CSV table of C-alpha atoms in Angstrom, one decimal:
chain,number,residue,atom,x,y,z
A,29,MET,CA,85.1,125.3,115.8
A,30,GLU,CA,83.5,124.4,112.3
A,31,HIS,CA,82.6,127.6,111.1
A,32,GLU,CA,86.8,128.8,111.5
A,33,GLN,CA,88.3,125.2,110.5
A,34,SER,CA,86.2,126.6,107.1
A,35,TYR,CA,86.5,130.0,107.8
A,36,HIS,CA,90.7,128.3,107.7
A,37,TYR,CA,90.5,125.9,104.8
A,38,GLN,CA,89.5,129.1,102.9
A,39,VAL,CA,92.5,131.1,103.2
A,40,MET,CA,95.0,128.1,103.2
A,41,ARG,CA,93.0,127.6,99.4
A,42,ARG,CA,93.5,131.4,98.4
A,43,ALA,CA,97.1,131.7,99.9
A,44,ILE,CA,98.1,128.1,97.6
A,45,GLU,CA,96.1,130.1,95.1
A,46,THR,CA,98.2,132.9,95.1
A,47,ILE,CA,101.4,131.5,95.0
A,48,ASP,CA,100.4,129.0,92.9
A,49,ALA,CA,99.6,132.5,90.4
A,50,ALA,CA,102.8,134.2,91.1
A,51,ASP,CA,106.1,134.7,88.5
A,52,ASP,CA,108.2,135.4,91.5
A,53,ALA,CA,108.4,134.4,95.0
A,54,ILE,CA,105.5,136.6,97.0
A,55,THR,CA,106.8,137.9,100.9
A,56,LEU,CA,105.3,137.2,103.6
A,57,ALA,CA,104.6,141.1,104.7
A,58,ASP,CA,102.8,140.7,101.4
A,59,LEU,CA,100.8,137.5,101.2
A,60,ALA,CA,99.7,137.9,105.0
A,61,ALA,CA,98.7,141.8,103.8
A,62,GLN,CA,96.7,139.6,101.0
A,63,MET,CA,95.2,137.3,103.2
A,64,GLN,CA,93.7,140.5,105.4
A,65,MET,CA,96.1,138.9,108.0
A,66,SER,CA,99.0,140.3,110.2
A,67,PRO,CA,102.2,138.3,108.8
A,68,ALA,CA,102.5,137.4,112.4
A,69,HIS,CA,99.2,135.6,112.6
A,70,PHE,CA,99.1,134.6,108.5
A,71,GLN,CA,102.9,132.7,108.9
A,72,ARG,CA,101.6,130.6,112.3
A,73,LEU,CA,98.2,129.7,110.9
A,74,PHE,CA,99.9,129.0,107.4
A,75,THR,CA,103.0,126.6,109.3
A,76,ALA,CA,100.7,125.3,111.6
A,77,TRP,CA,98.4,123.2,108.3
A,78,VAL,CA,101.2,122.9,106.1
A,79,GLY,CA,104.3,122.0,108.0
A,80,VAL,CA,107.2,124.9,106.4
A,81,SER,CA,107.1,128.8,105.9
A,82,PRO,CA,104.8,130.3,103.4
A,83,LYS,CA,108.6,130.7,102.1
A,84,ARG,CA,109.9,127.3,102.2
A,85,TYR,CA,106.2,126.4,100.7
A,86,GLN,CA,107.1,128.2,98.1
A,87,GLN,CA,110.2,126.3,97.1
A,88,TYR,CA,108.4,123.3,96.5
A,89,LEU,CA,105.7,125.1,93.9
A,90,LYS,CA,108.8,125.9,91.3
A,91,LEU,CA,107.7,124.3,88.3
A,92,ASP,CA,110.9,121.9,88.4
A,93,HIS,CA,109.6,119.9,91.4
A,94,ALA,CA,108.7,116.8,89.7
A,95,ARG,CA,111.1,115.9,88.7
A,96,THR,CA,113.4,116.3,91.8
A,97,LEU,CA,110.7,113.9,92.9
A,98,LEU,CA,111.4,112.0,90.7
A,99,ARG,CA,115.2,111.8,91.0
A,100,ASP,CA,115.2,112.2,95.1
A,101,ARG,CA,112.0,110.4,95.5
A,102,PHE,CA,110.4,107.7,93.3
A,103,THR,CA,109.4,104.9,94.5
A,104,THR,CA,108.9,101.6,92.9
A,105,LEU,CA,106.2,99.7,93.9
A,106,ASP,CA,107.0,96.1,94.5
A,107,THR,CA,108.9,97.5,97.4
A,108,ALA,CA,106.2,100.2,98.5
A,109,ALA,CA,104.6,97.0,100.4
A,110,GLU,CA,107.3,96.3,101.6
A,111,VAL,CA,109.0,98.7,104.0
A,112,GLY,CA,105.8,99.6,105.4
A,113,LEU,CA,104.6,102.5,102.1
A,114,SER,CA,100.7,101.6,102.2
A,115,GLY,CA,98.7,103.5,103.7
A,116,SER,CA,100.2,102.5,107.4
A,117,GLY,CA,103.5,104.9,106.3
A,118,ARG,CA,100.5,108.0,105.7
A,119,LEU,CA,101.2,111.3,108.0
A,120,HIS,CA,100.7,111.5,111.5
A,121,ASP,CA,97.8,109.0,112.8
A,122,LEU,CA,95.5,109.0,109.7
A,123,PHE,CA,94.5,105.6,109.8
A,124,LEU,CA,93.5,104.4,105.9
A,125,ARG,CA,90.1,101.7,105.2
A,126,TRP,CA,89.3,100.7,101.7
A,127,GLU,CA,87.0,98.1,100.2
A,128,ALA,CA,86.0,97.6,97.0
A,129,MET,CA,82.7,96.8,94.9
A,130,THR,CA,82.8,93.1,93.8
A,131,PRO,CA,82.8,93.5,89.8
A,132,GLY,CA,79.1,91.8,89.8
A,133,GLN,CA,78.4,94.9,92.0
A,134,PHE,CA,80.0,97.3,90.1
A,135,ALA,CA,78.2,95.6,86.0
A,136,GLN,CA,74.8,96.8,88.2
A,137,GLY,CA,75.2,100.8,88.1
A,138,GLY,CA,75.6,102.0,91.5
A,139,ALA,CA,71.9,99.7,92.1
A,140,GLY,CA,71.1,99.5,95.0
A,141,LEU,CA,73.4,101.4,96.7
A,142,THR,CA,72.1,104.7,98.7
A,143,ILE,CA,75.7,107.4,98.0
A,144,ASN,CA,75.4,110.5,100.8
A,145,TRP,CA,76.9,113.7,99.1
A,146,GLY,CA,77.5,117.2,100.2
A,147,TRP,CA,80.0,120.1,99.7
A,148,PHE,CA,82.8,120.8,101.8
A,149,ASN,CA,85.4,123.4,101.8
A,150,SER,CA,89.2,122.4,101.7
A,151,PRO,CA,92.3,124.1,101.3
A,152,PHE,CA,92.5,122.9,97.1
A,153,GLY,CA,89.6,124.3,97.1
A,154,ARG,CA,85.8,123.7,96.9
A,155,ALA,CA,85.1,120.3,97.6
A,156,LEU,CA,82.3,117.3,96.2
A,157,VAL,CA,83.0,113.7,98.7
A,158,MET,CA,79.7,111.5,98.1
A,159,GLY,CA,79.9,107.9,100.2
A,160,THR,CA,78.1,104.7,101.2
A,161,ASP,CA,78.3,103.5,104.7
A,162,LYS,CA,80.8,101.6,103.9
A,163,GLY,CA,83.0,104.7,102.8
A,164,ILE,CA,84.0,107.8,101.1
A,165,CYS,CA,83.2,106.7,97.3
A,166,GLY,CA,83.6,110.3,95.1
A,167,LEU,CA,85.6,113.1,96.0
A,168,GLY,CA,86.1,115.4,93.2
A,169,PHE,CA,87.8,119.0,93.5
A,170,ALA,CA,85.0,122.4,91.7
A,171,ASP,CA,87.3,125.1,91.2
A,172,ASP,CA,87.6,123.9,87.8
A,173,ALA,CA,85.5,122.2,86.5
A,174,GLY,CA,83.1,124.9,88.7
A,175,ASP,CA,80.3,122.7,90.7
A,176,ALA,CA,77.5,121.3,87.8
A,177,ALA,CA,80.4,119.9,85.9
A,178,THR,CA,82.0,118.5,88.7
A,179,MET,CA,78.8,116.9,90.1
A,180,ALA,CA,76.9,114.9,86.9
A,181,ASP,CA,81.2,113.5,86.7
A,182,LEU,CA,80.6,111.9,89.9
A,183,THR,CA,77.2,110.9,89.6
A,184,ALA,CA,77.6,109.7,86.2
A,185,ARG,CA,80.0,106.8,87.5
A,186,TRP,CA,77.4,105.0,89.4
A,187,PRO,CA,73.9,106.3,87.3
A,188,LYS,CA,72.1,103.6,89.4
A,189,ALA,CA,72.4,104.7,92.5
A,190,THR,CA,70.4,106.0,94.9
A,191,LEU,CA,71.6,109.6,95.7
A,192,VAL,CA,70.7,111.7,99.1
A,193,GLU,CA,72.5,114.6,100.3
A,194,ASN,CA,73.5,113.9,103.8
A,195,ALA,CA,76.9,116.5,104.9
A,196,ALA,CA,76.6,115.5,108.5
A,197,ALA,CA,76.8,111.3,107.3
A,198,LEU,CA,80.1,112.4,105.5
A,199,ALA,CA,82.2,114.9,107.7
A,200,PRO,CA,84.1,112.7,110.0
A,201,TRP,CA,85.7,111.1,106.8
A,202,VAL,CA,86.3,114.6,105.4
A,203,GLN,CA,87.5,115.6,108.3
A,204,ALA,CA,90.2,113.0,108.8
A,205,THR,CA,90.6,113.0,105.0
A,206,PHE,CA,92.1,116.9,105.2
A,207,ASP,CA,93.6,117.0,109.2
A,208,MET,CA,95.3,114.0,108.8
A,209,SER,CA,93.6,113.1,112.1
A,210,GLY,CA,91.2,110.0,112.9
A,211,GLU,CA,90.9,107.6,110.8
A,212,ALA,CA,89.6,107.7,106.8
A,213,ARG,CA,87.5,105.4,104.7
A,214,LEU,CA,87.2,104.0,101.4
A,215,HIS,CA,84.9,102.3,99.8
A,216,MET,CA,86.3,101.7,95.6
A,217,ILE,CA,83.8,101.6,92.8
A,218,GLY,CA,85.4,100.3,89.9
A,219,ALA,CA,86.3,98.1,87.5
A,220,PRO,CA,88.4,95.1,87.9
A,221,PHE,CA,92.0,97.0,86.2
A,222,GLN,CA,91.1,100.4,87.4
A,223,LEU,CA,91.1,98.2,90.9
A,224,LYS,CA,94.3,97.4,90.6
A,225,VAL,CA,96.0,100.6,88.8
A,226,TRP,CA,94.3,102.3,92.6
A,227,GLU,CA,96.0,99.9,94.9
A,228,ALA,CA,98.8,99.8,93.0
A,229,LEU,CA,98.4,104.4,94.3
A,230,LEU,CA,97.3,103.5,97.1
A,231,SER,CA,100.8,102.2,97.9
A,232,ILE,CA,102.9,105.7,97.2
A,233,PRO,CA,104.0,106.9,100.3
A,234,SER,CA,102.4,110.3,100.8
A,235,GLY,CA,106.1,112.9,99.6
A,236,HIS,CA,107.1,110.0,97.3
A,237,VAL,CA,106.2,109.5,93.0
A,238,THR,CA,106.2,107.3,90.8
A,239,THR,CA,105.1,106.9,86.8
A,240,TYR,CA,102.5,105.6,84.8
A,241,SER,CA,105.2,102.4,83.5
A,242,GLU,CA,105.9,102.0,86.8
A,243,ILE,CA,101.7,101.3,88.2
A,244,ALA,CA,102.3,99.5,84.6
A,245,SER,CA,105.0,96.7,85.8
A,246,ALA,CA,104.0,95.8,89.9
A,247,ILE,CA,100.1,95.5,88.4
A,248,GLY,CA,102.0,92.8,85.6
A,249,HIS,CA,100.5,94.8,83.1
A,250,PRO,CA,104.2,96.6,81.5
A,251,LYS,CA,102.3,97.2,78.1
A,252,ALA,CA,99.0,99.0,79.7
A,253,VAL,CA,101.1,102.4,80.2
A,254,ARG,CA,97.8,104.0,78.4
A,255,ALA,CA,95.6,101.8,79.6
A,256,VAL,CA,96.7,102.7,83.2
A,257,GLY,CA,97.1,106.8,82.2
A,258,THR,CA,93.1,106.2,81.3
A,259,ALA,CA,92.8,104.4,84.5
A,260,VAL,CA,95.0,107.0,87.0
A,261,GLY,CA,91.9,110.0,85.1
A,262,ARG,CA,89.6,107.7,86.4
A,263,ASN,CA,89.5,107.9,89.7
A,264,PRO,CA,86.8,109.0,91.2
A,265,VAL,CA,88.0,110.3,95.1
A,266,GLY,CA,90.5,112.5,94.6
A,267,TYR,CA,93.8,113.2,96.6
A,268,LEU,CA,92.8,110.3,98.9
A,269,ILE,CA,93.2,107.5,96.3
A,270,PRO,CA,97.0,109.6,95.5
A,271,CYS,CA,96.5,109.8,91.1
A,272,HIS,CA,98.8,112.5,91.5
A,273,ARG,CA,102.0,111.1,92.1
A,274,ALA,CA,102.2,109.9,89.3
A,275,LEU,CA,103.9,111.4,86.8
A,276,ARG,CA,105.5,110.8,83.7
A,277,LYS,CA,109.0,109.6,83.4
A,278,SER,CA,110.1,112.8,81.8
A,279,GLY,CA,109.0,114.7,85.0
A,280,ALA,CA,105.6,116.4,83.1
A,281,LEU,CA,102.7,116.6,85.4
A,282,GLY,CA,100.8,114.7,83.3
A,283,GLY,CA,97.3,116.1,83.0
A,284,TYR,CA,95.0,115.3,86.8
A,285,HIS,CA,90.6,114.9,86.3
A,286,TRP,CA,90.6,117.7,88.7
A,287,GLY,CA,93.2,120.8,87.0
A,288,LEU,CA,97.3,120.9,87.2
A,289,PRO,CA,97.0,123.5,89.7
A,290,VAL,CA,95.4,121.3,92.4
A,291,LYS,CA,97.8,118.3,91.0
A,292,ARG,CA,101.2,121.5,91.7
A,293,ALA,CA,99.3,122.5,94.3
A,294,LEU,CA,98.7,118.8,96.1
A,295,LEU,CA,102.9,117.9,95.5
A,296,ALA,CA,103.8,121.4,96.8
A,297,TRP,CA,101.9,120.8,100.1
A,298,GLU,CA,103.1,117.2,100.4
A,299,SER,CA,107.0,117.7,99.7
A,300,ALA,CA,107.0,120.1,102.3
A,301,ARG,CA,105.5,118.4,105.2
A,302,ALA,CA,107.4,115.2,104.5
A,303,ASP,CA,110.4,117.1,104.6
A,304,ALA,CA,109.2,118.9,108.0
A,305,VAL,CA,108.7,115.6,109.9
A,306,ALA,CA,111.6,113.6,108.6
């Protein structure tokens, strides 16, 4: 089962990369051929994972998709919690529990912490996942920067922690993360200001977006847009802390620590699934 899941992740990753790199729409037959599958089998696999057909999904990767999201699915963060658009608003049955490290513990650089780590296949590329006994504290996508740089990036955040390669300890949380079933836990390790920004990001529902200035207002620092942008960029847990849902007011994607192709794919995938279950 694990081998089959890994294979499906690799197929979805290659399909997303192929669609994203194409200048024009790709037919189902051509896309299936590139994935070395029959059109019918590829269509079933893609639809089962994404929730919509490959043709429909391609519509979400248009360059103006971010502007469409800002127009139609803009989330005002000060009301999000009131209407249940936080963890419980995520698609399907994913239950996200999170716990934050105290400022004093953060200042110690992870001293006394044991952090397990492992590499996993995901539909958005090769993923490095790190976690304590309380939950995932790091998740980065390596296809853009490479394995060594991604490892150096995450480990540098907690220089005094003890790192142990132990993918098995993380596997249930990782499966819940990408299958959107079961329970995914987070252990958020950051400075107090960063934690406020990341908590605000958690209130943006899947399939919706907000802006950096909206986040700044929501945490009580409306003039700190640049600092918010920096905190968003320093988010150590890609995807689960959804920094990809933060856009510029202009509708531009802005930056993304793990590469803009991943950000575009994440936004398109979430929009497609949100429409499919609406």
